[in-house]
N, C-alpha and C. Protein backbone atom coordinates (compact mmCIF):
# COMPACT_ATOMS: atom_id res chain seq x y z
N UNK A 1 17.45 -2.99 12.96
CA UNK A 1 16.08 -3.48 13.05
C UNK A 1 15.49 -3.04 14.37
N UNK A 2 14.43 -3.61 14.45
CA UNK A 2 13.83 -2.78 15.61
C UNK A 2 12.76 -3.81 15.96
N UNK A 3 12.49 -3.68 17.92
CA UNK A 3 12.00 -4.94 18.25
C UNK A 3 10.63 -4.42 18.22
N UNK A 4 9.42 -5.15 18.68
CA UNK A 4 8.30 -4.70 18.90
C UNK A 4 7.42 -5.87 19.52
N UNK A 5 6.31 -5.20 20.15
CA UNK A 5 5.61 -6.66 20.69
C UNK A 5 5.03 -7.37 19.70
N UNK A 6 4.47 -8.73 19.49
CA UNK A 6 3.88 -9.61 18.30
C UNK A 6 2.40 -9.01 18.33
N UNK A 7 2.11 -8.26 19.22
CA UNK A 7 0.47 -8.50 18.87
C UNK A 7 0.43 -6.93 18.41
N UNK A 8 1.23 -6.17 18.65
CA UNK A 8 1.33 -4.82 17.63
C UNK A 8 1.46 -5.05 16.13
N UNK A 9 1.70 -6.22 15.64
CA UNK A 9 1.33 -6.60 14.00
C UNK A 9 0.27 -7.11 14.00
N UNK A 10 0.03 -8.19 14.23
CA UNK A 10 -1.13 -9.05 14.12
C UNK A 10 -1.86 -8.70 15.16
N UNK A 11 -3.11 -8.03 15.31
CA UNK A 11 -3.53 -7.49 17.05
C UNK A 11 -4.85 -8.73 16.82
N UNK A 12 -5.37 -9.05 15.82
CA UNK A 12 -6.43 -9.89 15.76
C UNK A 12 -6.15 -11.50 15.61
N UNK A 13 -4.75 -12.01 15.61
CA UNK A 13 -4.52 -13.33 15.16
C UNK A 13 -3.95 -14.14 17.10
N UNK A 14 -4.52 -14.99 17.25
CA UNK A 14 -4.38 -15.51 18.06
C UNK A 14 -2.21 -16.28 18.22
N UNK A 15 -1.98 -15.66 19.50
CA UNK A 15 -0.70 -15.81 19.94
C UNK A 15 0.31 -16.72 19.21
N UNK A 16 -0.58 -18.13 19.21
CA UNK A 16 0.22 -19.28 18.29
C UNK A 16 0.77 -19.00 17.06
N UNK A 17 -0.13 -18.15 16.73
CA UNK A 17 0.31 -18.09 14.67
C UNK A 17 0.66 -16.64 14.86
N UNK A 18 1.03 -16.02 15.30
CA UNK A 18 1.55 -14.84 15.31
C UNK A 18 3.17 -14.50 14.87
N UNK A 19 3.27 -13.65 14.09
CA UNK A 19 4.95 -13.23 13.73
C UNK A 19 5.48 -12.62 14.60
N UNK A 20 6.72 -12.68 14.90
CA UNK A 20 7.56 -11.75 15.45
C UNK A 20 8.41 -10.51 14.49
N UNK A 21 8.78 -9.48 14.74
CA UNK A 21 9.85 -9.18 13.99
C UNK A 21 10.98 -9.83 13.50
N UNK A 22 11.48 -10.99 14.25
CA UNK A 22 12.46 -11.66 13.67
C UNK A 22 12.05 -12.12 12.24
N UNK A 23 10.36 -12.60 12.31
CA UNK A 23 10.15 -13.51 10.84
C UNK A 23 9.69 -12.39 10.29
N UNK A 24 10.14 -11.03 10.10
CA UNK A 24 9.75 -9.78 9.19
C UNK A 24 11.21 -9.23 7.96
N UNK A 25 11.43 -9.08 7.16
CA UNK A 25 12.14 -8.46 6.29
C UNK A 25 11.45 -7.15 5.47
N UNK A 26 12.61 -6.31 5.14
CA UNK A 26 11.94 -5.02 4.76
C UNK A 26 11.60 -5.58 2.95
N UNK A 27 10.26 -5.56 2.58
CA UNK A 27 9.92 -5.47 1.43
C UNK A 27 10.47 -4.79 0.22
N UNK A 28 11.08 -5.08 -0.80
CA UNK A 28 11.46 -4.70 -1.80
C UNK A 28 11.07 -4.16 -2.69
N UNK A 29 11.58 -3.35 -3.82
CA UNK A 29 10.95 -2.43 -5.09
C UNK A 29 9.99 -3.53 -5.53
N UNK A 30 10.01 -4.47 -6.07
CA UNK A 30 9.60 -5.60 -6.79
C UNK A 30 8.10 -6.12 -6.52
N UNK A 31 7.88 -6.65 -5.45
CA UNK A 31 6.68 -6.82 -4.30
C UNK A 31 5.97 -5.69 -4.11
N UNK A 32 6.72 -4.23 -3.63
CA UNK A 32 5.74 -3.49 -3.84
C UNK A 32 5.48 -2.91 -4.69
N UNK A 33 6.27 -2.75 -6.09
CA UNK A 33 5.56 -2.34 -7.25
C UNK A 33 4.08 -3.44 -7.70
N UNK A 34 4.24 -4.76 -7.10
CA UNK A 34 2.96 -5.20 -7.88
C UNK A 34 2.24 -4.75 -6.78
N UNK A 35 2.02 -4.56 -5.87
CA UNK A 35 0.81 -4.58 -4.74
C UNK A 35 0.43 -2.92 -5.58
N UNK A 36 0.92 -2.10 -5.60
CA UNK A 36 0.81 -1.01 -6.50
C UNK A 36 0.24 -1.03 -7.80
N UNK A 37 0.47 -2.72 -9.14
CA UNK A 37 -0.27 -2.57 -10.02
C UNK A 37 -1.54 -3.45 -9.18
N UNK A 38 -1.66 -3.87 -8.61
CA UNK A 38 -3.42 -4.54 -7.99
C UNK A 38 -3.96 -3.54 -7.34
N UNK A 39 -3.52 -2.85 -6.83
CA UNK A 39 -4.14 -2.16 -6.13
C UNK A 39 -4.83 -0.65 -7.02
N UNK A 40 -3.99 -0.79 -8.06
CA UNK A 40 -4.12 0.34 -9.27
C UNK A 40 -5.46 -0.35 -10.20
N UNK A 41 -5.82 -1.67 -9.85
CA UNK A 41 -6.44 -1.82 -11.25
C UNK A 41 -7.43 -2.04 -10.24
N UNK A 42 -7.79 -2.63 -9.02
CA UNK A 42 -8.84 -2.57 -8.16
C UNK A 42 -9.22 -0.85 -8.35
N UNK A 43 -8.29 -0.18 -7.79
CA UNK A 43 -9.06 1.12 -7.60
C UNK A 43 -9.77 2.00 -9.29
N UNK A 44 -9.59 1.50 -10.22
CA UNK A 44 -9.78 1.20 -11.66
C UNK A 44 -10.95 0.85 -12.10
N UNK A 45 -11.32 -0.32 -11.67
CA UNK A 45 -12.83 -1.06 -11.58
C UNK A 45 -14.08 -0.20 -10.54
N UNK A 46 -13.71 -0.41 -9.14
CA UNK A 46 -14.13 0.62 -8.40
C UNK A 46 -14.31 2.05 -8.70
N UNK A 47 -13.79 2.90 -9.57
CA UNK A 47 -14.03 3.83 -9.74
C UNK A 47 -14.74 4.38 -11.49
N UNK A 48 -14.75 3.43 -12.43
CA UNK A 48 -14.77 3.44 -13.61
C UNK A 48 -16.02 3.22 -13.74
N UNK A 49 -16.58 2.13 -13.28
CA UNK A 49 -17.97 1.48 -13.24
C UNK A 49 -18.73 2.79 -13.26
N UNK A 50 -18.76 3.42 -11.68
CA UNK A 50 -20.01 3.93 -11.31
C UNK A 50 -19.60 5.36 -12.41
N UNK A 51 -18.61 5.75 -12.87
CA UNK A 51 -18.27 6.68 -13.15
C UNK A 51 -18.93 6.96 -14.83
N UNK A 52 -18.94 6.02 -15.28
CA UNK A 52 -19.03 5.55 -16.84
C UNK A 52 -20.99 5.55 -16.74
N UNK A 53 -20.84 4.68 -15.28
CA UNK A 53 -22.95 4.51 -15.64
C UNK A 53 -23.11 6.50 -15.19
N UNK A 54 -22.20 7.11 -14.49
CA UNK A 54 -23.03 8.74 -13.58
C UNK A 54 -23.10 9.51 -15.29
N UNK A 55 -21.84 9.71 -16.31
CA UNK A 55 -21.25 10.71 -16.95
C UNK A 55 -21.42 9.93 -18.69
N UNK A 56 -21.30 8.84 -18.45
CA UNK A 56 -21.30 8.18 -19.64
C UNK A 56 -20.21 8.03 -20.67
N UNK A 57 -20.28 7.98 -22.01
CA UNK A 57 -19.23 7.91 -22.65
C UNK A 57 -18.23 9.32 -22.93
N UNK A 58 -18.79 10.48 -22.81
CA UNK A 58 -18.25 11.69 -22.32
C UNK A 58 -17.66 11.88 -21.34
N UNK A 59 -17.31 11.19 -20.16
CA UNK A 59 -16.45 11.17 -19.14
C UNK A 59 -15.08 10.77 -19.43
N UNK A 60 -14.98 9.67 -20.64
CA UNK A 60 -13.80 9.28 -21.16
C UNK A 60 -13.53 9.92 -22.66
N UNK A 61 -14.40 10.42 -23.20
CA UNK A 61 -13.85 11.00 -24.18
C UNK A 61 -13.78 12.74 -24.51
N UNK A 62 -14.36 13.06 -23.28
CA UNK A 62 -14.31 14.69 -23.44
C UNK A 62 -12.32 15.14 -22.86
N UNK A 63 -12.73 16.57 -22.25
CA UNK A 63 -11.51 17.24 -22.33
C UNK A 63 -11.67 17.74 -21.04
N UNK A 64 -12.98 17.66 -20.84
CA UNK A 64 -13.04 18.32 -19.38
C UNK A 64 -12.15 17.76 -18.32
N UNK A 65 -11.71 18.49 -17.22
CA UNK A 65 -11.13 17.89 -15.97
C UNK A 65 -11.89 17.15 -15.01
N UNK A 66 -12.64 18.34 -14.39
CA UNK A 66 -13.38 17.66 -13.45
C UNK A 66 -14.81 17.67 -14.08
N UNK A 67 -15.71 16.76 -13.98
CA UNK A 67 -17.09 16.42 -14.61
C UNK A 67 -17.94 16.54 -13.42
N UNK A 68 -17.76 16.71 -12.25
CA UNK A 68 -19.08 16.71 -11.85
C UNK A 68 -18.49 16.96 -10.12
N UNK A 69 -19.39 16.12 -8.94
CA UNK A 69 -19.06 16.34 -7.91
C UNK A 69 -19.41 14.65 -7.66
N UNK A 70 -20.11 13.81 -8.48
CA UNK A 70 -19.31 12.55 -8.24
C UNK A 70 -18.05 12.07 -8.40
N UNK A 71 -17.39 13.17 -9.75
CA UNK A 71 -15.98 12.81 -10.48
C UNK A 71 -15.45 12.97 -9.06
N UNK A 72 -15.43 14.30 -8.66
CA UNK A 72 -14.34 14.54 -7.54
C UNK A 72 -14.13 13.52 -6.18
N UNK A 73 -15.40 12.92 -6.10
CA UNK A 73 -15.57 12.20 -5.22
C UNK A 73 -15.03 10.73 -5.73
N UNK A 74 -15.52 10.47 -6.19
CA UNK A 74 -14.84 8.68 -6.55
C UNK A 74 -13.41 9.45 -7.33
N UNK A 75 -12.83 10.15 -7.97
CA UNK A 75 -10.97 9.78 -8.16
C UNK A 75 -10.51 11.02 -7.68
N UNK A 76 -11.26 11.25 -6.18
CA UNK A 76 -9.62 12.36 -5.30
C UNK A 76 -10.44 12.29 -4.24
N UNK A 77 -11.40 12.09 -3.58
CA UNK A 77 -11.37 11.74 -2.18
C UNK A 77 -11.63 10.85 -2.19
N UNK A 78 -12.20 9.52 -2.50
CA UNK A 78 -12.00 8.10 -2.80
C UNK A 78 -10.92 7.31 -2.04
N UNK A 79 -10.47 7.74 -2.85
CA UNK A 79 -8.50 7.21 -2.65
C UNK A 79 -8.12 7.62 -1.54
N UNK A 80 -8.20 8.53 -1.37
CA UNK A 80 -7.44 9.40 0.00
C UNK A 80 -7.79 8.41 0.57
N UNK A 81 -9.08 8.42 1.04
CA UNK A 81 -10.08 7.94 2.57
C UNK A 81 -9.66 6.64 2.34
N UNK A 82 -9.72 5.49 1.47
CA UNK A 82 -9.93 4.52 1.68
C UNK A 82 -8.12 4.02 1.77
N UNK A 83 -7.49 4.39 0.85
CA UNK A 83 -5.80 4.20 1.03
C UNK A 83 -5.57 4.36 2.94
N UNK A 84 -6.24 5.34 3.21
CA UNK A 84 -5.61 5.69 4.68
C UNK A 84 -6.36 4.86 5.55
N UNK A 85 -8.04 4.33 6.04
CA UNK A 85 -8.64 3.78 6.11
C UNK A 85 -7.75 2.26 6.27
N UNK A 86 -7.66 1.80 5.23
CA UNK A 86 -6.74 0.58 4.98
C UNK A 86 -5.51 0.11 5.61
N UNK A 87 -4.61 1.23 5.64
CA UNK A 87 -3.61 1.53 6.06
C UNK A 87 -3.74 1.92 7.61
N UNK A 88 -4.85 2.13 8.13
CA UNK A 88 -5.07 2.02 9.73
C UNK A 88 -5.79 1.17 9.93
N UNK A 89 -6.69 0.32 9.66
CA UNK A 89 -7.06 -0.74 9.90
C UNK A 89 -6.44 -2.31 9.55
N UNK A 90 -5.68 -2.42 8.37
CA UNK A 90 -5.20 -3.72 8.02
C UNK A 90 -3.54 -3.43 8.11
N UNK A 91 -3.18 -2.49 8.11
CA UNK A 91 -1.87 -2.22 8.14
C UNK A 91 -1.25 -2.50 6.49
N UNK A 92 -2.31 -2.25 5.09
CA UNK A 92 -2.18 -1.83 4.16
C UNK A 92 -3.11 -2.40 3.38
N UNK A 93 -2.89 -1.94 1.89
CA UNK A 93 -3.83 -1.60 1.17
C UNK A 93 -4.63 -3.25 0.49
N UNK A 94 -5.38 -3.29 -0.12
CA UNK A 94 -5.42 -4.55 -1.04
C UNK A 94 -4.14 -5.46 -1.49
N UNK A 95 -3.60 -4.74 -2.19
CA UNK A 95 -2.70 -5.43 -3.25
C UNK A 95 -1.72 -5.70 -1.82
N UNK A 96 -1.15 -4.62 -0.92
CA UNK A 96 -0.25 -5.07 0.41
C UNK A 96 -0.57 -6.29 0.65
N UNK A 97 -1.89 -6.48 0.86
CA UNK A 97 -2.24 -7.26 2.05
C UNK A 97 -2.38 -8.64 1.23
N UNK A 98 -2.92 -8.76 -0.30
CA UNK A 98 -2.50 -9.82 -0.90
C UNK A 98 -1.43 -10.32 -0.85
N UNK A 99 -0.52 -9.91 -1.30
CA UNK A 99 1.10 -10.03 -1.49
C UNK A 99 1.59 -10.23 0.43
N UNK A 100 1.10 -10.16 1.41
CA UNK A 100 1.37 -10.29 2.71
C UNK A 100 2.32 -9.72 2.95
N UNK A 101 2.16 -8.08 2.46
CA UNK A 101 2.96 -6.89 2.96
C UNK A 101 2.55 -5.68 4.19
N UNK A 102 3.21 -5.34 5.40
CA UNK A 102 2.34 -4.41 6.72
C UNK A 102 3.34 -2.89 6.05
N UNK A 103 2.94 -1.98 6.40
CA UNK A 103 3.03 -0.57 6.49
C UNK A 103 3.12 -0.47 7.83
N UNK A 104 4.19 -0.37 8.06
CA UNK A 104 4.32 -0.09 10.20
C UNK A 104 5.30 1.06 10.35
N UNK A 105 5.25 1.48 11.59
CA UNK A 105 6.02 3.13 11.98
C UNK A 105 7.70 1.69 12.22
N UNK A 106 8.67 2.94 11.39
CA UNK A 106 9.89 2.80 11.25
C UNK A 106 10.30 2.12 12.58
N UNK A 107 10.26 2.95 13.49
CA UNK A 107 11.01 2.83 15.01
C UNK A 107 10.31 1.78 15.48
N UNK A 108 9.11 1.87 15.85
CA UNK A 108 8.29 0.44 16.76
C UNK A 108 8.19 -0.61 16.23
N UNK A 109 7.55 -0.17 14.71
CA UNK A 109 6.68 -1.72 14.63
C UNK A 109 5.92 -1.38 14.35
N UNK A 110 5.02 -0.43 15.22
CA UNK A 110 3.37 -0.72 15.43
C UNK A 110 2.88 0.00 14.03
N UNK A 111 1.49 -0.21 14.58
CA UNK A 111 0.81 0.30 13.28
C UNK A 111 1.13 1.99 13.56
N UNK A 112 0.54 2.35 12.21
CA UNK A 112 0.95 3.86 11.79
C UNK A 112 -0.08 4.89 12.92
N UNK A 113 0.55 5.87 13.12
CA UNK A 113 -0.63 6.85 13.70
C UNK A 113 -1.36 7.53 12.19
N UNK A 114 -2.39 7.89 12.97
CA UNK A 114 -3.74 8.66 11.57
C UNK A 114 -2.74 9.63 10.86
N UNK A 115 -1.71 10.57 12.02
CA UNK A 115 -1.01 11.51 11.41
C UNK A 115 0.32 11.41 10.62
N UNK A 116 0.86 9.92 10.49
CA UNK A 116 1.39 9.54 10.10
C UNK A 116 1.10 8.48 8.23
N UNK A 117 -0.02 8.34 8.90
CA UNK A 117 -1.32 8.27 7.32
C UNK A 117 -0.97 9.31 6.54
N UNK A 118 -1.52 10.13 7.10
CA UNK A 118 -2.25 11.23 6.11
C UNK A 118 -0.52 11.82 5.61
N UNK A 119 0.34 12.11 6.50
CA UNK A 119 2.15 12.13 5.93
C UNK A 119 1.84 11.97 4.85
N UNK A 120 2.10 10.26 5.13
CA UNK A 120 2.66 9.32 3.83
C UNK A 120 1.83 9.49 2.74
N UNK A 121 0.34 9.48 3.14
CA UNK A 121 -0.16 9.92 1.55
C UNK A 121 0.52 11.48 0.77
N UNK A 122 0.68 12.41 1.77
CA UNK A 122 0.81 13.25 1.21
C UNK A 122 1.94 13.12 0.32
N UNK A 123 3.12 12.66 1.37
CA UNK A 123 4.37 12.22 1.22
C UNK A 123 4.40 12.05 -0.78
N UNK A 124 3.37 11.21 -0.52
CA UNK A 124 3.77 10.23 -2.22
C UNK A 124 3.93 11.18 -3.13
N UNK A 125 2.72 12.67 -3.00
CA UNK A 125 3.15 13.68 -4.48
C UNK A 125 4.73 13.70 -4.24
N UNK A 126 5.62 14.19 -3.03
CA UNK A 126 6.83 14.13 -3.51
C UNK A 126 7.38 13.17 -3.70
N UNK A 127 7.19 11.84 -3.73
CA UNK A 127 8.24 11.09 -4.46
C UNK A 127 7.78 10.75 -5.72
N UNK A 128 6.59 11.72 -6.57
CA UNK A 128 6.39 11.56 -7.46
C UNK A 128 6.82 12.20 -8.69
N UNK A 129 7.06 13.58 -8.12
CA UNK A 129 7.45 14.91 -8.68
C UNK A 129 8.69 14.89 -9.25
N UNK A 130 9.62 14.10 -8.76
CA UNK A 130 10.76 14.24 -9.86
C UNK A 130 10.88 13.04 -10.41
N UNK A 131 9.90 12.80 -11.12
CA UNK A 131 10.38 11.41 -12.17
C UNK A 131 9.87 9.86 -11.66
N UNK A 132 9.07 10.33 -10.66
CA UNK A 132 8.68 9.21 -9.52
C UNK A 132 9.89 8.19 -8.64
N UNK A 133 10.95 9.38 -9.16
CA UNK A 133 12.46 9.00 -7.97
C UNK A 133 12.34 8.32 -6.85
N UNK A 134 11.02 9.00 -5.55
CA UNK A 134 10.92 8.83 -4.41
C UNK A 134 10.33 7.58 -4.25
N UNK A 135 9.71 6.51 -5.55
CA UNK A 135 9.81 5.37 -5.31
C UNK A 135 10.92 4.43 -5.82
N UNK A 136 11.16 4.97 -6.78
CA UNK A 136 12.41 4.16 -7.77
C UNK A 136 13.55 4.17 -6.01
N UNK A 137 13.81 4.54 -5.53
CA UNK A 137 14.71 5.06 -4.28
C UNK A 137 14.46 3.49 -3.45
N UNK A 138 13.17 3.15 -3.59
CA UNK A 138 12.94 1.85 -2.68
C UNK A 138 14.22 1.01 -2.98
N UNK A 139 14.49 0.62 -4.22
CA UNK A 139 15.32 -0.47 -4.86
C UNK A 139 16.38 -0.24 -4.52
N UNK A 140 17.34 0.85 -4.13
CA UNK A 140 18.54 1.01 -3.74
C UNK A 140 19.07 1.77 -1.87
N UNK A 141 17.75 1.49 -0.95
CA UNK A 141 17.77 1.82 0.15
C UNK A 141 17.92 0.34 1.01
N UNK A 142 18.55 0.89 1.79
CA UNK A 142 19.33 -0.46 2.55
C UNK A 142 18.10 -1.08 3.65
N UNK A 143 16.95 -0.08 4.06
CA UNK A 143 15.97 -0.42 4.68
C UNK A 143 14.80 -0.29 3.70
N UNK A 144 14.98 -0.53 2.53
CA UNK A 144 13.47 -0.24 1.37
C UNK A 144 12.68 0.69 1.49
N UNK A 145 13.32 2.01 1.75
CA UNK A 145 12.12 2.72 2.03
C UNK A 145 12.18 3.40 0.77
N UNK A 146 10.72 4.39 0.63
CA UNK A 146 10.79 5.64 -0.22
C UNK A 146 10.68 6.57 0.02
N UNK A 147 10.68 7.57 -0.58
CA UNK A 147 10.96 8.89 -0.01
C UNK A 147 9.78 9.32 0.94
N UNK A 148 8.55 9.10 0.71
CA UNK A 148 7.42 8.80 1.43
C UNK A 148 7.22 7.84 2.60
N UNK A 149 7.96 7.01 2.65
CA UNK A 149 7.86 6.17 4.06
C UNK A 149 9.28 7.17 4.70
N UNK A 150 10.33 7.51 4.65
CA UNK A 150 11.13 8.38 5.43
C UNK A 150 10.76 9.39 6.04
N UNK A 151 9.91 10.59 4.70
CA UNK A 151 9.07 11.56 5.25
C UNK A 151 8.07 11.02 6.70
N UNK A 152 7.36 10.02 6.39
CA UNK A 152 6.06 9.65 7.20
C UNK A 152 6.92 8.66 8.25
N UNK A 153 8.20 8.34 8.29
CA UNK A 153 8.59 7.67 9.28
C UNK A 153 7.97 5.90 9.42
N UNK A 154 7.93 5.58 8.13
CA UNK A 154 7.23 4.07 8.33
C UNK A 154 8.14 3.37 7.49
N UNK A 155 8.07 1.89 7.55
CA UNK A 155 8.82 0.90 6.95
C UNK A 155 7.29 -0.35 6.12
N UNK A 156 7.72 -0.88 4.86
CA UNK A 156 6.90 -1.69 4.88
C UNK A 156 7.65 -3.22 4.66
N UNK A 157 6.87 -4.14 5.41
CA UNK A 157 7.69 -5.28 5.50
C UNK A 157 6.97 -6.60 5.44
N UNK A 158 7.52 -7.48 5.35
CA UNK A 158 6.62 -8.96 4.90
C UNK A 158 7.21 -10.13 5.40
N UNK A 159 6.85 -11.15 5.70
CA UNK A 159 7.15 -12.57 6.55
C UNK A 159 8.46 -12.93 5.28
N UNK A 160 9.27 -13.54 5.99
CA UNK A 160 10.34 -13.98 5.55
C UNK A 160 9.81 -15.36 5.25
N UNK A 161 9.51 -15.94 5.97
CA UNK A 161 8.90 -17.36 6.14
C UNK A 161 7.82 -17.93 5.15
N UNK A 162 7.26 -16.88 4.52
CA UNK A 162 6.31 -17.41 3.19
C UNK A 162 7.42 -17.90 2.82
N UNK A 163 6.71 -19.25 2.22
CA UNK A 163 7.71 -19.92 0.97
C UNK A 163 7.09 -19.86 -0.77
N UNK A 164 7.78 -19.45 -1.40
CA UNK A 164 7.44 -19.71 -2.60
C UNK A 164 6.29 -20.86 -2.79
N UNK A 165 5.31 -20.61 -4.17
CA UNK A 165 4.41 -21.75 -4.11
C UNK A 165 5.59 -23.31 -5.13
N UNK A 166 5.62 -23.70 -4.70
CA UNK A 166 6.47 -25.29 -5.52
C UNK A 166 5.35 -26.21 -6.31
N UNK A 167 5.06 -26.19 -7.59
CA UNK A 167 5.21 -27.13 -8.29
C UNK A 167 5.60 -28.39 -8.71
N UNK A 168 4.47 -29.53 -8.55
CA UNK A 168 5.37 -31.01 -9.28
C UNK A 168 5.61 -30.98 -10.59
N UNK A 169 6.89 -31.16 -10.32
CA UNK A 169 7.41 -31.93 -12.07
C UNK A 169 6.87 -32.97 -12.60
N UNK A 170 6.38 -32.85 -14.11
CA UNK A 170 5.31 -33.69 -14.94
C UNK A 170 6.98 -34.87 -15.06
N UNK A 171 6.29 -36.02 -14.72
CA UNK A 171 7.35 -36.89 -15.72
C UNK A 171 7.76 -36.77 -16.90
């Protein structure tokens, strides 16, 4: 594990409520496969809407690839900008940051450098390319990484200390 200062995670949360690395564990296949389906169906809505009112019902039922120079823009630079965006400002994406998961550089802690962004995005075509291995890999790595956080040198990790939500039992 690896130490780091508390306000290199949380740089905006006041000292008291702040985590340490001690209350951090490396995030699992599981956790981040859902932050992956929310974050898949956010970027879904966001991009479908305006896409459906620009192109219409021919956007989803033609053959064409690319439709236009809005297509290209809302589903391939869209994503880029705002995935990385996210990932330097909150220390991850929607669905991460629901689920109370950080994207931090392996060694420190701290948040990611820009050039370490743009890596890991790239990173992801290869752990996609053979079978999407380079994430399936999370589930059996002793520090959860994927082949894309190794490449890009980052770890993603989450408070140990959330507790499950508990339920009363109905009599």
């Amino acid at each position: 594990m690896f130490t780091i200062a508390t306000q290199a995670i949380l740089p905006n949360v006041p000292v008291k409520e702040q985590r340490t690395m001690d209350d951090m564990e490396y995030a699992g296949f599981g956790v981040r496969f859902g932050a992956v389906i929310i974050d898949t169906v956010i970027l879904l809505v966001v991009m479908a809407v305006p896409l459906s009112l620009i192109y219409g019902e021919d956007y989803w039922m033609g053959t064409q690839v690319v439709h236009g120079v809005w297509d290209v823009l809302l589903s391939y630079v869209l994503p880029v900008v705002a995935t990385i965006w996210f990932w330097r400002r909150f220390l991850g994406t929607p669905g991460k940051m629901m689920l109370k998961l950080r994207v931090v550089d392996a060694r420190t802690g701290d948040r990611m450098s820009v050039g370490q962004s743009i890596g890991r995005y790239l990173a992801y075509f290869v752990s996609t390319i053979p079978f999407c291995l380079g994430f399936i890999w999370v589930a059996f790595d002793s520090r959860k990484q994927g082949w894309h956080d190794k490449l890009a040198g980052t770890v993603v990790v989450r408070d140990k200390r959330v507790q499950p939500v508990q339920f009363e039992q109905k009599p």
